[in-house]
PDB file of C-alpha atoms and ligand atoms in Angstrom:
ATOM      1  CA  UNK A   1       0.000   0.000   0.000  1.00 72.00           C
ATOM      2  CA  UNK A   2       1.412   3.330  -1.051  1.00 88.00           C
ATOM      3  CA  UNK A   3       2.230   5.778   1.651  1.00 96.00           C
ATOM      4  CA  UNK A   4       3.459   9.169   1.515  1.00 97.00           C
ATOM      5  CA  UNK A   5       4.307  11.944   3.798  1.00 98.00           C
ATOM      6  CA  UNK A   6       2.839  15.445   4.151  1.00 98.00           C
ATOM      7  CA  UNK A   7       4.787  17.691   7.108  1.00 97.00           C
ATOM      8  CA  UNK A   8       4.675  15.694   9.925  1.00 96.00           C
ATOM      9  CA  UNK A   9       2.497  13.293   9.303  1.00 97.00           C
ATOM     10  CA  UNK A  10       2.379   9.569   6.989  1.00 98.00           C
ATOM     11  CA  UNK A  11      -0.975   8.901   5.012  1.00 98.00           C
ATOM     12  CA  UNK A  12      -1.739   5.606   3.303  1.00 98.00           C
ATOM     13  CA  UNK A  13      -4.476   5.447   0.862  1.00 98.00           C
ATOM     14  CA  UNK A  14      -7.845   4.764   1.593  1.00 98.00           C
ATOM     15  CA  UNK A  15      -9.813   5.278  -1.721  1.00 98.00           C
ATOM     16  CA  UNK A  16      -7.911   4.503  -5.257  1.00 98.00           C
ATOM     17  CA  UNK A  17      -8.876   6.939  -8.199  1.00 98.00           C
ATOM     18  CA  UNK A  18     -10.522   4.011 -10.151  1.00 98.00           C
ATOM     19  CA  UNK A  19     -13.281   4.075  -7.066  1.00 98.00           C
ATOM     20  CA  UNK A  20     -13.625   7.775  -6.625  1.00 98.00           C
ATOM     21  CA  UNK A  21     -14.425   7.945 -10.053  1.00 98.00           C
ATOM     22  CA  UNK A  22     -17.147   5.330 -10.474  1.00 98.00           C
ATOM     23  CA  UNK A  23     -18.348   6.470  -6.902  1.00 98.00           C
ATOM     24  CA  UNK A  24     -18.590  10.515  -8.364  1.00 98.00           C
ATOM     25  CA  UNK A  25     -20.271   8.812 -11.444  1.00 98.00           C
ATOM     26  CA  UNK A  26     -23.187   6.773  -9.746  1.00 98.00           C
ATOM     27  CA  UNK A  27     -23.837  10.581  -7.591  1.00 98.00           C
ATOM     28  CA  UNK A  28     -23.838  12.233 -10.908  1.00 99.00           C
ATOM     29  CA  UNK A  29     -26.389   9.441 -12.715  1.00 98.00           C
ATOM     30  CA  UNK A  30     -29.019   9.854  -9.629  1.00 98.00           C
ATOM     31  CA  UNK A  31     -28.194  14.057  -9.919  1.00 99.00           C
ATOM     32  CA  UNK A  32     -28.859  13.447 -13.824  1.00 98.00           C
ATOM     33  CA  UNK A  33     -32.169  11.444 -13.130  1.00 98.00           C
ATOM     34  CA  UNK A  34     -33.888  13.342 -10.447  1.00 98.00           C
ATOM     35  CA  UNK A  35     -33.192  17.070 -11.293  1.00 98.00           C
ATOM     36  CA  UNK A  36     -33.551  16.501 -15.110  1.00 98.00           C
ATOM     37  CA  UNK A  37     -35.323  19.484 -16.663  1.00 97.00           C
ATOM     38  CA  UNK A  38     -34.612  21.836 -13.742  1.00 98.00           C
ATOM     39  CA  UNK A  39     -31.057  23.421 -14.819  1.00 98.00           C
ATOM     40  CA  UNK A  40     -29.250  23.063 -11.383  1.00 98.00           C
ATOM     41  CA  UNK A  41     -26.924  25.333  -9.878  1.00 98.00           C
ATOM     42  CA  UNK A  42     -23.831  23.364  -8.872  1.00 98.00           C
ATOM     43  CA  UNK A  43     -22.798  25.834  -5.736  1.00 98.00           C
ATOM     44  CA  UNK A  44     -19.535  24.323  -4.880  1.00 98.00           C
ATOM     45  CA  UNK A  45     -17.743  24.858  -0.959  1.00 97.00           C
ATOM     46  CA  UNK A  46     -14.199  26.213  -1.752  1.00 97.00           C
ATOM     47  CA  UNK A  47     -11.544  25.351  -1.190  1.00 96.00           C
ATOM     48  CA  UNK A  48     -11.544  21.503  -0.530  1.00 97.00           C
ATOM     49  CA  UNK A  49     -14.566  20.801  -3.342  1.00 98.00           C
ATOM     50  CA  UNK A  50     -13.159  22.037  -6.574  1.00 98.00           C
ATOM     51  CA  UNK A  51     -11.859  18.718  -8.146  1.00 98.00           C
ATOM     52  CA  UNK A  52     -15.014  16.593  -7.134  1.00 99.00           C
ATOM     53  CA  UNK A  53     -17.162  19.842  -8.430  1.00 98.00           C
ATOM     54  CA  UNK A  54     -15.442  19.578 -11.565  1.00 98.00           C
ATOM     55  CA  UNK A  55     -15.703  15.818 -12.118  1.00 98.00           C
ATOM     56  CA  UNK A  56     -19.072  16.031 -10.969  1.00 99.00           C
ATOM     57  CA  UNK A  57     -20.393  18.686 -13.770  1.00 98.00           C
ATOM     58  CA  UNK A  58     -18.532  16.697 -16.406  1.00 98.00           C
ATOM     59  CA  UNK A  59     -20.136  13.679 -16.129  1.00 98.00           C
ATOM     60  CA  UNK A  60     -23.910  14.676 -15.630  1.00 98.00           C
ATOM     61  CA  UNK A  61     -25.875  14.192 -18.738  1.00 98.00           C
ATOM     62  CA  UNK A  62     -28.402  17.422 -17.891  1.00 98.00           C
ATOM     63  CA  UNK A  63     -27.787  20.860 -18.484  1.00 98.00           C
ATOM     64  CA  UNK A  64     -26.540  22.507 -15.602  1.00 98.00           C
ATOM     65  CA  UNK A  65     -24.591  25.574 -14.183  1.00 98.00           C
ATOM     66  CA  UNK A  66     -21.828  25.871 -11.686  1.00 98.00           C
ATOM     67  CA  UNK A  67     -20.454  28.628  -9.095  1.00 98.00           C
ATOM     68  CA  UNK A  68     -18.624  28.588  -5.693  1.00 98.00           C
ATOM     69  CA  UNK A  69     -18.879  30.119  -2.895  1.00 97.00           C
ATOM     70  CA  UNK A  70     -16.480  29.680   0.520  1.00 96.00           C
ATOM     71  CA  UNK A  71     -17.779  29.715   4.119  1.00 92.00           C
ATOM     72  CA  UNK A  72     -14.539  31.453   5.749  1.00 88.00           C
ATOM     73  CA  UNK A  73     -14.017  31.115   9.560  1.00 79.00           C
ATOM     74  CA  UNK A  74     -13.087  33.922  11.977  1.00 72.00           C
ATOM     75  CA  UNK A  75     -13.203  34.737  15.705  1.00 67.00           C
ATOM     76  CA  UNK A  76     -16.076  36.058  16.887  1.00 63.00           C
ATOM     77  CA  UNK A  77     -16.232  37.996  20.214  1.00 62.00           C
ATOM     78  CA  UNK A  78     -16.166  35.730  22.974  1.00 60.00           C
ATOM     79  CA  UNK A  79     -19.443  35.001  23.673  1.00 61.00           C
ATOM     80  CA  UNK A  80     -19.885  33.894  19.943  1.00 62.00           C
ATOM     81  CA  UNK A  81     -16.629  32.385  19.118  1.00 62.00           C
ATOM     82  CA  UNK A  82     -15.998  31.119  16.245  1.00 73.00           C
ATOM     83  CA  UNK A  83     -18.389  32.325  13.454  1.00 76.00           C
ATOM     84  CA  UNK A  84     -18.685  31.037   9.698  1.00 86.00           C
ATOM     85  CA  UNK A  85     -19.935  33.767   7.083  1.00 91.00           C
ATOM     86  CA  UNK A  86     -20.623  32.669   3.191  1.00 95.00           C
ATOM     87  CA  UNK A  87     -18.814  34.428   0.783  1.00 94.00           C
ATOM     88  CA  UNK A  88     -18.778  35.010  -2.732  1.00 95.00           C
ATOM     89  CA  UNK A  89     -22.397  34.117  -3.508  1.00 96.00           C
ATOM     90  CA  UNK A  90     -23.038  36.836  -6.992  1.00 93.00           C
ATOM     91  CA  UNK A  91     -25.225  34.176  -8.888  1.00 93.00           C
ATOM     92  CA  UNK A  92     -29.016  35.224  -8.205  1.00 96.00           C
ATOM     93  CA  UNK A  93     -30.142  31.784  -7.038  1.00 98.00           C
ATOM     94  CA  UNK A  94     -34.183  32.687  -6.324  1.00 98.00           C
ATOM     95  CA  UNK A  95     -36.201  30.533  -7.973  1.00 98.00           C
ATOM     96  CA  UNK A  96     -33.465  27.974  -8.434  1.00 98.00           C
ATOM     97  CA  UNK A  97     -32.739  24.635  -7.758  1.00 98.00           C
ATOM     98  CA  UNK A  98     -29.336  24.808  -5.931  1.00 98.00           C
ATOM     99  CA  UNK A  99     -27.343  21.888  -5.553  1.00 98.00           C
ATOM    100  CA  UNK A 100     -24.278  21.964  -3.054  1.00 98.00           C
ATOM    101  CA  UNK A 101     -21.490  20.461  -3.928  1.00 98.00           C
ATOM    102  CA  UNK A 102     -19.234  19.931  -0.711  1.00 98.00           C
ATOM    103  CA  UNK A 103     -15.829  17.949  -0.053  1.00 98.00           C
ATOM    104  CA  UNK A 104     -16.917  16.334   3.164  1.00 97.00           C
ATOM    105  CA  UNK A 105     -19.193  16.910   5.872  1.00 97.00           C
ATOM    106  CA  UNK A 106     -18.102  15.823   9.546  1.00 95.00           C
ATOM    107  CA  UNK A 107     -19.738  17.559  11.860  1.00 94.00           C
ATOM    108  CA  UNK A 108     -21.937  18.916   9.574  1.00 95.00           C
ATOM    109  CA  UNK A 109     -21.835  22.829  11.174  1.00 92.00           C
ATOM    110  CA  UNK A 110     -20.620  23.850   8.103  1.00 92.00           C
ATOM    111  CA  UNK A 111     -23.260  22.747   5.677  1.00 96.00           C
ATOM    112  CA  UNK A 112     -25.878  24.363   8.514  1.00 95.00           C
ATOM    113  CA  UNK A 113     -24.815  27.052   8.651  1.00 94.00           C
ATOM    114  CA  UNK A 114     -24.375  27.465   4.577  1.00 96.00           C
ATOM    115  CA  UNK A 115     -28.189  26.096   3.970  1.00 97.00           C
ATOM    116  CA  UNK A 116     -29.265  28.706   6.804  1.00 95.00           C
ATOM    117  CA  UNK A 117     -27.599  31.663   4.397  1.00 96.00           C
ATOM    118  CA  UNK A 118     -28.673  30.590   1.146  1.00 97.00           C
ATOM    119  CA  UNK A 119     -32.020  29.962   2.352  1.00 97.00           C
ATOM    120  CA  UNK A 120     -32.076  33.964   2.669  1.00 97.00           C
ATOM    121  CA  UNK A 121     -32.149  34.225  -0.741  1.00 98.00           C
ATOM    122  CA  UNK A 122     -35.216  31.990  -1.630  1.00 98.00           C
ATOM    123  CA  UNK A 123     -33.935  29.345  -3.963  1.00 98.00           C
ATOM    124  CA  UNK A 124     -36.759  26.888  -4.923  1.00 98.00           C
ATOM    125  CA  UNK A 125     -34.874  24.131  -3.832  1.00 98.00           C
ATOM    126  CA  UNK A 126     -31.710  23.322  -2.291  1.00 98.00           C
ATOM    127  CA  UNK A 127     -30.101  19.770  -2.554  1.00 98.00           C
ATOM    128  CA  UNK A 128     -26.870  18.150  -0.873  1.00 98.00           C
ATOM    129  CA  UNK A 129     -24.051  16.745  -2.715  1.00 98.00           C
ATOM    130  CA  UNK A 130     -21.039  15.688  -0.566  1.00 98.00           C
ATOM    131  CA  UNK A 131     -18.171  13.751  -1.574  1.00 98.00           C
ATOM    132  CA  UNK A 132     -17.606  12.281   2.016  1.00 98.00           C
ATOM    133  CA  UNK A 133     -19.624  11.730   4.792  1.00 98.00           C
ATOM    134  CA  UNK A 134     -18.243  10.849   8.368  1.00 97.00           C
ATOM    135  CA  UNK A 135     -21.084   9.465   9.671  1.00 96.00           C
ATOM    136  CA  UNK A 136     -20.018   8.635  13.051  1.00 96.00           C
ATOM    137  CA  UNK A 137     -19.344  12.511  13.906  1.00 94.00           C
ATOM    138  CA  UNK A 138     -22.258  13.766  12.140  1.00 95.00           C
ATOM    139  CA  UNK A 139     -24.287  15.751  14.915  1.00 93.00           C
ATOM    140  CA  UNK A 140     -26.391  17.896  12.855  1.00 93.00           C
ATOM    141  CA  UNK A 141     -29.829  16.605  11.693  1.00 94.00           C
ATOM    142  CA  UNK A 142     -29.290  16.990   8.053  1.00 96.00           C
ATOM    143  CA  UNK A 143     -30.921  15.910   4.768  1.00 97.00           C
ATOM    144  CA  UNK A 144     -27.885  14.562   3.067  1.00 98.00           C
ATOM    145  CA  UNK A 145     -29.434  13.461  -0.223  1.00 98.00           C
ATOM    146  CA  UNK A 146     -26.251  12.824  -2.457  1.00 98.00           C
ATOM    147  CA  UNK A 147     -23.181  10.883  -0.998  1.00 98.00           C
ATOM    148  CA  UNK A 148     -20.465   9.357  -2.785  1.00 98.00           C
ATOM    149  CA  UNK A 149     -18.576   7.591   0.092  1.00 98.00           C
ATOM    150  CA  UNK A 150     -18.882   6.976   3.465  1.00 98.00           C
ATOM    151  CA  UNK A 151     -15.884   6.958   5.622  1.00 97.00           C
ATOM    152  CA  UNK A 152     -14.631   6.156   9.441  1.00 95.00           C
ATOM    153  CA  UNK A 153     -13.832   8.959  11.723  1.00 95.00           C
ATOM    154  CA  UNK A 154     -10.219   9.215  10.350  1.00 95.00           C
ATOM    155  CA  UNK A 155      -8.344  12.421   9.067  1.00 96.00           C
ATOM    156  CA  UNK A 156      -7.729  12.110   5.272  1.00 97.00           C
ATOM    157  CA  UNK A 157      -6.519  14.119   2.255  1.00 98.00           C
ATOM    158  CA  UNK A 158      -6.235  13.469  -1.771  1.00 98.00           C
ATOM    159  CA  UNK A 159      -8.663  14.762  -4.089  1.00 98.00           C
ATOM    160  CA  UNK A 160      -9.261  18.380  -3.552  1.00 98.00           C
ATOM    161  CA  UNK A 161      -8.777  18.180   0.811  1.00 98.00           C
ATOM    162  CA  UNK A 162      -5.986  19.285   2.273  1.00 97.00           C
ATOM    163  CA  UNK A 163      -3.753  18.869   5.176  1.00 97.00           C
ATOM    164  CA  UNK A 164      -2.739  22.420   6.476  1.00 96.00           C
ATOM    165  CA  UNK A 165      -3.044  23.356   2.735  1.00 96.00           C
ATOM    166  CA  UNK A 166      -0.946  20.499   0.719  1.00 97.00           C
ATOM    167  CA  UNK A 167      -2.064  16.877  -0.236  1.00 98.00           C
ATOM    168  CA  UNK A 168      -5.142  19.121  -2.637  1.00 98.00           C
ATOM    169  CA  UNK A 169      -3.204  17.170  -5.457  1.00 98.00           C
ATOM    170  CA  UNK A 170      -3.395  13.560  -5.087  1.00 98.00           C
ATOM    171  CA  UNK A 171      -5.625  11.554  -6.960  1.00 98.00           C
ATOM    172  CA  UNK A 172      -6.098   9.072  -4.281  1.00 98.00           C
ATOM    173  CA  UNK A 173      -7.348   9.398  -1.031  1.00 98.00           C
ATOM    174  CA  UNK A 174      -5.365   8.762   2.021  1.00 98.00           C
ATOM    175  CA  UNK A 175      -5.686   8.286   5.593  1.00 98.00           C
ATOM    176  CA  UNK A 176      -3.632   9.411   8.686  1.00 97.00           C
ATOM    177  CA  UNK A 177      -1.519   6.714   9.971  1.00 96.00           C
ATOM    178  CA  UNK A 178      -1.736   6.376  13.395  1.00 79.00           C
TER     179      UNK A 178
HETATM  180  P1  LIG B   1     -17.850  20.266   9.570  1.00 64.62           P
HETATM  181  O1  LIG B   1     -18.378  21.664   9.773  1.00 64.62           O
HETATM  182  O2  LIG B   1     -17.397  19.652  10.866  1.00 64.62           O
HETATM  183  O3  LIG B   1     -18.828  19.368   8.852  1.00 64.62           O
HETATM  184  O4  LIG B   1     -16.506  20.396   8.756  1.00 64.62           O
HETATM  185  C1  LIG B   1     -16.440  20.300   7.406  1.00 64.62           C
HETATM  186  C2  LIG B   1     -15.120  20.847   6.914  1.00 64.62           C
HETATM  187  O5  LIG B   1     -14.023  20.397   7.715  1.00 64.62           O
HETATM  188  C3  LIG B   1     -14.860  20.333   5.515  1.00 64.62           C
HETATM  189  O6  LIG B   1     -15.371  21.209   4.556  1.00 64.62           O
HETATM  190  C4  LIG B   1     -13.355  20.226   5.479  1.00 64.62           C
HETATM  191  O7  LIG B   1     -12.800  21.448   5.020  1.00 64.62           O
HETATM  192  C5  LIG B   1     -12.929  20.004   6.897  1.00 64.62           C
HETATM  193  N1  LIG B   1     -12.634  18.570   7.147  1.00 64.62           N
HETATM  194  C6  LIG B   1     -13.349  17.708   7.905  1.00 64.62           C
HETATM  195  N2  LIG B   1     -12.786  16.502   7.948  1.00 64.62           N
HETATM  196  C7  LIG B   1     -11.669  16.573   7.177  1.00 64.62           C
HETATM  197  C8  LIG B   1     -10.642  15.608   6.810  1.00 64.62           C
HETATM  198  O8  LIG B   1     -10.639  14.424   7.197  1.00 64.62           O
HETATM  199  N3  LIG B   1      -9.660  16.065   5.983  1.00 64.62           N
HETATM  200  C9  LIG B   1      -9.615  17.339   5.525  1.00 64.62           C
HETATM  201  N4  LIG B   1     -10.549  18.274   5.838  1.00 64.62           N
HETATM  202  C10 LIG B   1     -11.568  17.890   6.656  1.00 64.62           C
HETATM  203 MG1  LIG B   2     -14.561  22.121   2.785  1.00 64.62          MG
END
């Protein structure tokens, strides 16, 4: 099994290319089938989802559009402490069928918080694409419709996620080595 090292840290790989790719194909055939006729508007989560959003537009079969937005951290006052704001939103999604398009949800604040925002601006409906899903850590009560992989509670990086920005690269995906 390959391994490889990123700062201080050895990953082996979890997920070969060959099953990413049929995995990011099935999502893409059920995307294809159920929003047929509806246009969607891929909204992809920068940074980690750019390769997966990419793969993902070229291999549905319906006409669709694509944008990103990022949901950047900061520290809040105290009492608040850290907050997430969405950035970068200039498509006029209202009326739209919005489909997110996320690297991985964990705990699942992030995409929360991001569905809270967008449903501001009154999209007819909004749909959730992630590449990954840690189910054991999930503690949000979300409607994850679209999942290409499950995975244990493990840190990994390869295909558009990063550790401390590097490892984006990789067409595998690997997993911390204990
Ligand atoms: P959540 O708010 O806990 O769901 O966190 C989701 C975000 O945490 C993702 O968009 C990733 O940027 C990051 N993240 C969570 N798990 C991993 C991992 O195993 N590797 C790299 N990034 C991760
Ligand atoms: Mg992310």
């Amino acid at each position: 099994m390959a391994t490889i090292d990123i700062k201080d840290k050895t990953f082996e790989t979890l997920i070969p290319e060959e099953e990413i790719m049929r995995r990011v194909k099935t999502v893409a055939d059920r995307i294809s089938n159920d929003l047929k006729g509806k246009k969607p508007l891929l909204l992809g989560v920068l940074n980690g989802s750019f390769i997966f959003a990419a793969d993902l537009m070229r291999m549905l079969t319906i006409e669709s559009e694509i944008s990103f937005v990022k949901m950047t951290s900061y520290q809040g006052t105290e009492s608040t402490g850290k907050v997430k704001k969405l950035v970068g939103l200039n498509e006029d999604i209202e009326g739209r069928t919005v489909v997110i398009v996320e690297d991985i949800v964990d705990s699942g604040l992030t995409m929360e918080k991001m569905i809270e925002y967008l449903k501001e601006f009154k999209p007819a409906e909004i749909h959730i694409c992630t590449l990954l899903l840690k189910p054991d850590n999930l503690k949000r009560n979300l409607d994850i419709e679209y999942i290409a992989m499950e995975i244990p509670n493990d840190f990994i990086v390869g295909y558009g996620l990063d550790y401390d920005g590097l490892g984006r690269n990789l067409r595998d995906i690997y997993v911390v080595k204990e």
